[in-house]
């Protein structure tokens, strides 16, 4: 369902041209006046990223499973800065796999069907969606068996996964159904999923979704459209995952749950922060198929494991791993929290991720600051905060570890810098000989006034923990003492964070001392 907002109009007009909502089906059909003679470096980088994911350039980082949705959206935003040749390539990348103007016409593209494959394309439709595939064994234009072929059993599993995802995400969880593709050009006004060979051994692109706009936007000048329909593509056999520990059936159904949620997101607002899009789509995999554990591989790239990485990091891994942040907030505040975030986003339009989250958290009796602070604490001891923390959640990596003793009673003065929505973590252990009533004192002096926060966690030998938030009074020095006897304390963890949504480089001067 398309959202329209009068309040968002002024914000939309202030956006850079490349981010201004299009009133056409895609940037490919926008007026192409003032085409630059050469693509800008940022636009060229965006195009290269999509081609990387197709396996036409360098392998993607670490060969980690991924999707190409964010890369395509980023290329879409940079479309106006592409030169004529790069625009032609982008046109193909934006097109559906069976489109005559699609990437089959582009020599560097690999996500489309050729003439023979398109002619052999079959579909299975119901009143909500269609699944399109090339039957296994179909010859391509060269006469060789098509690498895009899918077996009937695989198709059946895809249809079942689409139904399950729709029932879970729309019927049960209450998200708006994604718009169909309209009835123009033979469309059936249904949601379309294509099974195409998207993955290579070095580039595990398991699928993607791309927004379109099949219906005309409102003519009222007081409204701006931010919601779009779209189509999804998922790999045709998941064969490239052999040996990775993820089975074909699990990979297929979690990929469909993921891409289907991207289509739902498009209906609310395609201009939201990429990390919100990807972290909630990865989180949705776990909601639809909680028993599959299809996304633990991404946790090693998450801000939970790497607290110095901002929550909104976009590096091809962290944005997927940070589904664990959404999991924590929904376990604390309720599963509807993510729904309310997207409803807030759709009601305003444009990139308003932070305010949409703040409003949703406020409605649940919390705040963005409190949820970030709780994430810092939880990351130091996942098993105590997440319902599945014992299973496969890796704890935060410490920036520094100390052991203090009667011979070394202080760490001395140190400084640490935390970027926006990130932290630096430390572990301090008592020497075995500190058996008396010893205390550990933290002295932390932030160099900036606002958005300083953190958490202290005392881990006791009997298994329980003591926790306390670090609340800084407008940049004042903070002193905090805690038990440190080796008879009862195993270690103390401290996280110093930066709750700002954009300002990097918050520096803390700090030290730890023991006394009795």
mmCIF file of N, CA and C in Angstrom, residues 409-492:
data_model
loop_
_atom_site.group_PDB
_atom_site.id
_atom_site.type_symbol
_atom_site.label_atom_id
_atom_site.label_comp_id
_atom_site.label_asym_id
_atom_site.label_seq_id
_atom_site.Cartn_x
_atom_site.Cartn_y
_atom_site.Cartn_z
ATOM 1 N N UNK A 409 48.204 -2.046 40.994
ATOM 2 C CA UNK A 409 46.919 -1.598 41.508
ATOM 3 C C UNK A 409 46.182 -0.647 40.574
ATOM 4 N N UNK A 410 46.783 -0.323 39.458
ATOM 5 C CA UNK A 410 46.145 0.625 38.548
ATOM 6 C C UNK A 410 46.491 0.287 37.103
ATOM 7 N N UNK A 411 45.575 0.587 36.234
ATOM 8 C CA UNK A 411 45.862 0.448 34.801
ATOM 9 C C UNK A 411 46.644 1.643 34.282
ATOM 10 N N UNK A 412 46.679 2.718 35.082
ATOM 11 C CA UNK A 412 47.198 3.970 34.560
ATOM 12 C C UNK A 412 46.139 4.637 33.693
ATOM 13 N N UNK A 413 46.456 5.812 33.198
ATOM 14 C CA UNK A 413 45.489 6.576 32.417
ATOM 15 C C UNK A 413 45.491 6.124 30.965
ATOM 16 N N UNK A 414 44.295 5.896 30.434
ATOM 17 C CA UNK A 414 44.112 5.518 29.039
ATOM 18 C C UNK A 414 43.064 6.428 28.407
ATOM 19 N N UNK A 415 42.987 6.369 27.089
ATOM 20 C CA UNK A 415 41.881 7.031 26.399
ATOM 21 C C UNK A 415 41.347 6.090 25.331
ATOM 22 N N UNK A 416 40.076 6.234 25.029
ATOM 23 C CA UNK A 416 39.431 5.407 24.009
ATOM 24 C C UNK A 416 38.418 6.258 23.263
ATOM 25 N N UNK A 417 38.242 5.943 21.996
ATOM 26 C CA UNK A 417 37.322 6.692 21.143
ATOM 27 C C UNK A 417 36.222 5.766 20.633
ATOM 28 N N UNK A 418 34.984 6.230 20.729
ATOM 29 C CA UNK A 418 33.831 5.460 20.248
ATOM 30 C C UNK A 418 33.107 6.251 19.170
ATOM 31 N N UNK A 419 32.853 5.609 18.026
ATOM 32 C CA UNK A 419 32.078 6.239 16.965
ATOM 33 C C UNK A 419 30.590 6.203 17.312
ATOM 34 N N UNK A 420 29.772 6.821 16.471
ATOM 35 C CA UNK A 420 28.332 6.899 16.740
ATOM 36 C C UNK A 420 27.723 5.503 16.833
ATOM 37 N N UNK A 421 26.823 5.326 17.773
ATOM 38 C CA UNK A 421 26.126 4.051 18.002
ATOM 39 C C UNK A 421 27.108 2.885 18.111
ATOM 40 N N UNK A 422 28.225 3.145 18.776
ATOM 41 C CA UNK A 422 29.256 2.120 18.949
ATOM 42 C C UNK A 422 29.859 2.273 20.343
ATOM 43 N N UNK A 423 30.779 1.373 20.684
ATOM 44 C CA UNK A 423 31.356 1.381 22.021
ATOM 45 C C UNK A 423 32.735 0.737 22.004
ATOM 46 N N UNK A 424 33.452 0.906 23.110
ATOM 47 C CA UNK A 424 34.693 0.175 23.352
ATOM 48 C C UNK A 424 34.526 -0.545 24.688
ATOM 49 N N UNK A 425 34.917 -1.815 24.728
ATOM 50 C CA UNK A 425 34.686 -2.656 25.894
ATOM 51 C C UNK A 425 36.001 -3.099 26.515
ATOM 52 N N UNK A 426 35.979 -3.253 27.849
ATOM 53 C CA UNK A 426 37.175 -3.637 28.591
ATOM 54 C C UNK A 426 36.822 -4.682 29.640
ATOM 55 N N UNK A 427 37.803 -5.529 29.945
ATOM 56 C CA UNK A 427 37.636 -6.556 30.965
ATOM 57 C C UNK A 427 38.745 -6.410 31.999
ATOM 58 N N UNK A 428 38.366 -6.440 33.285
ATOM 59 C CA UNK A 428 39.335 -6.303 34.371
ATOM 60 C C UNK A 428 39.111 -7.465 35.338
ATOM 61 N N UNK A 429 40.166 -8.231 35.591
ATOM 62 C CA UNK A 429 40.064 -9.386 36.474
ATOM 63 C C UNK A 429 40.898 -9.165 37.735
ATOM 64 N N UNK A 430 40.431 -9.682 38.879
ATOM 65 C CA UNK A 430 41.241 -9.607 40.098
ATOM 66 C C UNK A 430 42.263 -10.742 40.140
ATOM 67 N N UNK A 431 43.455 -10.433 40.556
ATOM 68 C CA UNK A 431 44.455 -11.474 40.785
ATOM 69 C C UNK A 431 43.957 -12.412 41.888
ATOM 70 N N UNK A 432 44.372 -13.648 41.819
ATOM 71 C CA UNK A 432 43.890 -14.649 42.777
ATOM 72 C C UNK A 432 44.192 -14.275 44.223
ATOM 73 N N UNK A 433 45.213 -13.441 44.449
ATOM 74 C CA UNK A 433 45.597 -13.089 45.812
ATOM 75 C C UNK A 433 44.783 -11.922 46.377
ATOM 76 N N UNK A 434 43.902 -11.347 45.594
ATOM 77 C CA UNK A 434 43.073 -10.236 46.092
ATOM 78 C C UNK A 434 41.850 -10.795 46.817
ATOM 79 N N UNK A 435 42.099 -11.427 47.955
ATOM 80 C CA UNK A 435 41.018 -12.134 48.651
ATOM 81 C C UNK A 435 40.298 -11.278 49.676
ATOM 82 N N UNK A 436 40.820 -10.117 49.967
ATOM 83 C CA UNK A 436 40.187 -9.230 50.944
ATOM 84 C C UNK A 436 39.056 -8.421 50.331
ATOM 85 N N UNK A 437 38.563 -7.438 51.063
ATOM 86 C CA UNK A 437 37.434 -6.612 50.596
ATOM 87 C C UNK A 437 37.871 -5.546 49.586
ATOM 88 N N UNK A 438 38.460 -5.980 48.517
ATOM 89 C CA UNK A 438 38.963 -5.042 47.517
ATOM 90 C C UNK A 438 37.811 -4.464 46.680
ATOM 91 N N UNK A 439 38.047 -3.233 46.226
ATOM 92 C CA UNK A 439 37.107 -2.548 45.341
ATOM 93 C C UNK A 439 37.839 -2.127 44.063
ATOM 94 N N UNK A 440 37.087 -2.073 42.992
ATOM 95 C CA UNK A 440 37.602 -1.543 41.727
ATOM 96 C C UNK A 440 36.927 -0.201 41.470
ATOM 97 N N UNK A 441 37.745 0.808 41.150
ATOM 98 C CA UNK A 441 37.201 2.131 40.884
ATOM 99 C C UNK A 441 37.449 2.507 39.422
ATOM 100 N N UNK A 442 36.367 2.858 38.738
ATOM 101 C CA UNK A 442 36.447 3.387 37.375
ATOM 102 C C UNK A 442 36.332 4.901 37.435
ATOM 103 N N UNK A 443 37.260 5.580 36.787
ATOM 104 C CA UNK A 443 37.171 7.025 36.606
ATOM 105 C C UNK A 443 37.128 7.286 35.110
ATOM 106 N N UNK A 444 36.038 7.863 34.639
ATOM 107 C CA UNK A 444 35.865 8.118 33.204
ATOM 108 C C UNK A 444 35.504 9.584 32.997
ATOM 109 N N UNK A 445 36.243 10.238 32.119
ATOM 110 C CA UNK A 445 36.060 11.668 31.872
ATOM 111 C C UNK A 445 35.877 11.898 30.372
ATOM 112 N N UNK A 446 34.638 12.027 29.894
ATOM 113 C CA UNK A 446 34.417 12.223 28.459
ATOM 114 C C UNK A 446 34.833 13.623 28.018
ATOM 115 N N UNK A 447 35.355 13.713 26.800
ATOM 116 C CA UNK A 447 35.797 15.003 26.275
ATOM 117 C C UNK A 447 34.678 15.762 25.562
ATOM 118 N N UNK A 448 33.542 15.119 25.344
ATOM 119 C CA UNK A 448 32.385 15.791 24.751
ATOM 120 C C UNK A 448 31.250 15.793 25.769
ATOM 121 N N UNK A 449 30.270 16.643 25.540
ATOM 122 C CA UNK A 449 29.238 16.882 26.543
ATOM 123 C C UNK A 449 28.074 15.910 26.470
ATOM 124 N N UNK A 450 27.628 15.588 25.247
ATOM 125 C CA UNK A 450 26.380 14.847 25.080
ATOM 126 C C UNK A 450 26.595 13.431 24.560
ATOM 127 N N UNK A 451 25.582 12.599 24.756
ATOM 128 C CA UNK A 451 25.497 11.250 24.179
ATOM 129 C C UNK A 451 26.536 10.276 24.717
ATOM 130 N N UNK A 452 27.063 10.546 25.900
ATOM 131 C CA UNK A 452 27.968 9.605 26.547
ATOM 132 C C UNK A 452 27.144 8.618 27.369
ATOM 133 N N UNK A 453 27.476 7.364 27.268
ATOM 134 C CA UNK A 453 26.737 6.351 28.006
ATOM 135 C C UNK A 453 27.607 5.111 28.143
ATOM 136 N N UNK A 454 27.132 4.146 28.873
ATOM 137 C CA UNK A 454 27.893 2.914 29.029
ATOM 138 C C UNK A 454 27.244 1.984 30.025
ATOM 139 N N UNK A 455 27.977 0.928 30.352
ATOM 140 C CA UNK A 455 27.449 -0.072 31.270
ATOM 141 C C UNK A 455 28.599 -0.744 32.003
ATOM 142 N N UNK A 456 28.341 -1.093 33.253
ATOM 143 C CA UNK A 456 29.276 -1.883 34.056
ATOM 144 C C UNK A 456 28.607 -3.204 34.397
ATOM 145 N N UNK A 457 29.374 -4.273 34.265
ATOM 146 C CA UNK A 457 28.852 -5.597 34.590
ATOM 147 C C UNK A 457 29.867 -6.329 35.466
ATOM 148 N N UNK A 458 29.439 -6.720 36.668
ATOM 149 C CA UNK A 458 30.270 -7.514 37.568
ATOM 150 C C UNK A 458 29.812 -8.964 37.466
ATOM 151 N N UNK A 459 30.719 -9.828 37.042
ATOM 152 C CA UNK A 459 30.402 -11.252 36.891
ATOM 153 C C UNK A 459 30.949 -11.987 38.110
ATOM 154 N N UNK A 460 30.049 -12.579 38.892
ATOM 155 C CA UNK A 460 30.441 -13.259 40.124
ATOM 156 C C UNK A 460 30.695 -14.740 39.874
ATOM 157 N N UNK A 461 31.499 -15.317 40.729
ATOM 158 C CA UNK A 461 31.885 -16.713 40.559
ATOM 159 C C UNK A 461 30.727 -17.678 40.787
ATOM 160 N N UNK A 462 29.722 -17.257 41.509
ATOM 161 C CA UNK A 462 28.576 -18.143 41.728
ATOM 162 C C UNK A 462 27.596 -18.121 40.559
ATOM 163 N N UNK A 463 27.920 -17.341 39.514
ATOM 164 C CA UNK A 463 27.112 -17.341 38.302
ATOM 165 C C UNK A 463 26.214 -16.143 38.114
ATOM 166 N N UNK A 464 25.939 -15.379 39.166
ATOM 167 C CA UNK A 464 25.063 -14.234 38.976
ATOM 168 C C UNK A 464 25.879 -13.017 38.551
ATOM 169 N N UNK A 465 25.201 -12.001 38.078
ATOM 170 C CA UNK A 465 25.876 -10.785 37.633
ATOM 171 C C UNK A 465 25.247 -9.574 38.306
ATOM 172 N N UNK A 466 26.044 -8.535 38.427
ATOM 173 C CA UNK A 466 25.555 -7.244 38.885
ATOM 174 C C UNK A 466 25.769 -6.234 37.777
ATOM 175 N N UNK A 467 24.761 -5.462 37.456
ATOM 176 C CA UNK A 467 24.871 -4.515 36.351
ATOM 177 C C UNK A 467 24.472 -3.119 36.801
ATOM 178 N N UNK A 468 25.034 -2.140 36.115
ATOM 179 C CA UNK A 468 24.710 -0.758 36.428
ATOM 180 C C UNK A 468 24.978 0.106 35.205
ATOM 181 N N UNK A 469 24.014 0.918 34.766
ATOM 182 C CA UNK A 469 24.265 1.824 33.644
ATOM 183 C C UNK A 469 25.195 2.953 34.058
ATOM 184 N N UNK A 470 25.958 3.435 33.113
ATOM 185 C CA UNK A 470 26.804 4.605 33.335
ATOM 186 C C UNK A 470 26.074 5.814 32.767
ATOM 187 N N UNK A 471 25.658 6.702 33.650
ATOM 188 C CA UNK A 471 24.896 7.879 33.247
ATOM 189 C C UNK A 471 25.756 9.111 33.493
ATOM 190 N N UNK A 472 26.164 9.746 32.421
ATOM 191 C CA UNK A 472 27.036 10.914 32.503
ATOM 192 C C UNK A 472 26.192 12.190 32.528
ATOM 193 N N UNK A 473 26.542 13.097 33.413
ATOM 194 C CA UNK A 473 25.814 14.360 33.545
ATOM 195 C C UNK A 473 26.464 15.425 32.672
ATOM 196 N N UNK A 474 26.022 15.494 31.410
ATOM 197 C CA UNK A 474 26.490 16.498 30.449
ATOM 198 C C UNK A 474 28.008 16.598 30.415
ATOM 199 N N UNK A 475 28.648 15.458 30.320
ATOM 200 C CA UNK A 475 30.085 15.432 30.123
ATOM 201 C C UNK A 475 30.913 15.480 31.386
ATOM 202 N N UNK A 476 30.270 15.508 32.568
ATOM 203 C CA UNK A 476 31.033 15.539 33.808
ATOM 204 C C UNK A 476 31.788 14.228 34.013
ATOM 205 N N UNK A 477 32.851 14.306 34.778
ATOM 206 C CA UNK A 477 33.615 13.109 35.128
ATOM 207 C C UNK A 477 32.745 12.177 35.961
ATOM 208 N N UNK A 478 32.879 10.890 35.697
ATOM 209 C CA UNK A 478 32.114 9.878 36.419
ATOM 210 C C UNK A 478 33.076 8.980 37.185
ATOM 211 N N UNK A 479 32.750 8.702 38.443
ATOM 212 C CA UNK A 479 33.526 7.780 39.272
ATOM 213 C C UNK A 479 32.572 6.708 39.782
ATOM 214 N N UNK A 480 32.951 5.476 39.585
ATOM 215 C CA UNK A 480 32.087 4.364 39.983
ATOM 216 C C UNK A 480 32.953 3.271 40.611
ATOM 217 N N UNK A 481 32.513 2.756 41.779
ATOM 218 C CA UNK A 481 33.234 1.679 42.457
ATOM 219 C C UNK A 481 32.385 0.422 42.486
ATOM 220 N N UNK A 482 33.066 -0.712 42.519
ATOM 221 C CA UNK A 482 32.353 -1.996 42.491
ATOM 222 C C UNK A 482 33.190 -3.058 43.199
ATOM 223 N N UNK A 483 32.572 -4.156 43.666
ATOM 224 C CA UNK A 483 33.311 -5.222 44.351
ATOM 225 C C UNK A 483 34.391 -5.808 43.444
ATOM 226 N N UNK A 484 35.517 -6.225 44.087
ATOM 227 C CA UNK A 484 36.615 -6.762 43.273
ATOM 228 C C UNK A 484 37.410 -7.837 44.013
ATOM 229 N N UNK A 485 36.826 -8.477 44.999
ATOM 230 C CA UNK A 485 37.520 -9.547 45.706
ATOM 231 C C UNK A 485 37.558 -10.800 44.843
ATOM 232 N N UNK A 486 38.716 -11.423 44.766
ATOM 233 C CA UNK A 486 38.840 -12.636 43.953
ATOM 234 C C UNK A 486 38.060 -13.801 44.552
ATOM 235 N N UNK A 487 37.648 -13.683 45.814
ATOM 236 C CA UNK A 487 36.841 -14.741 46.408
ATOM 237 C C UNK A 487 35.461 -14.836 45.755
ATOM 238 N N UNK A 488 34.959 -13.704 45.316
ATOM 239 C CA UNK A 488 33.593 -13.694 44.792
ATOM 240 C C UNK A 488 33.471 -13.208 43.355
ATOM 241 N N UNK A 489 34.432 -12.410 42.884
ATOM 242 C CA UNK A 489 34.314 -11.786 41.566
ATOM 243 C C UNK A 489 35.194 -12.503 40.551
ATOM 244 N N UNK A 490 34.609 -12.859 39.430
ATOM 245 C CA UNK A 490 35.362 -13.457 38.329
ATOM 246 C C UNK A 490 35.984 -12.376 37.444
ATOM 247 N N UNK A 491 35.197 -11.390 37.076
ATOM 248 C CA UNK A 491 35.703 -10.294 36.243
ATOM 249 C C UNK A 491 34.708 -9.147 36.263
ATOM 250 N N UNK A 492 35.167 -8.008 35.793
ATOM 251 C CA UNK A 492 34.310 -6.840 35.611
ATOM 252 C C UNK A 492 34.404 -6.418 34.152
#
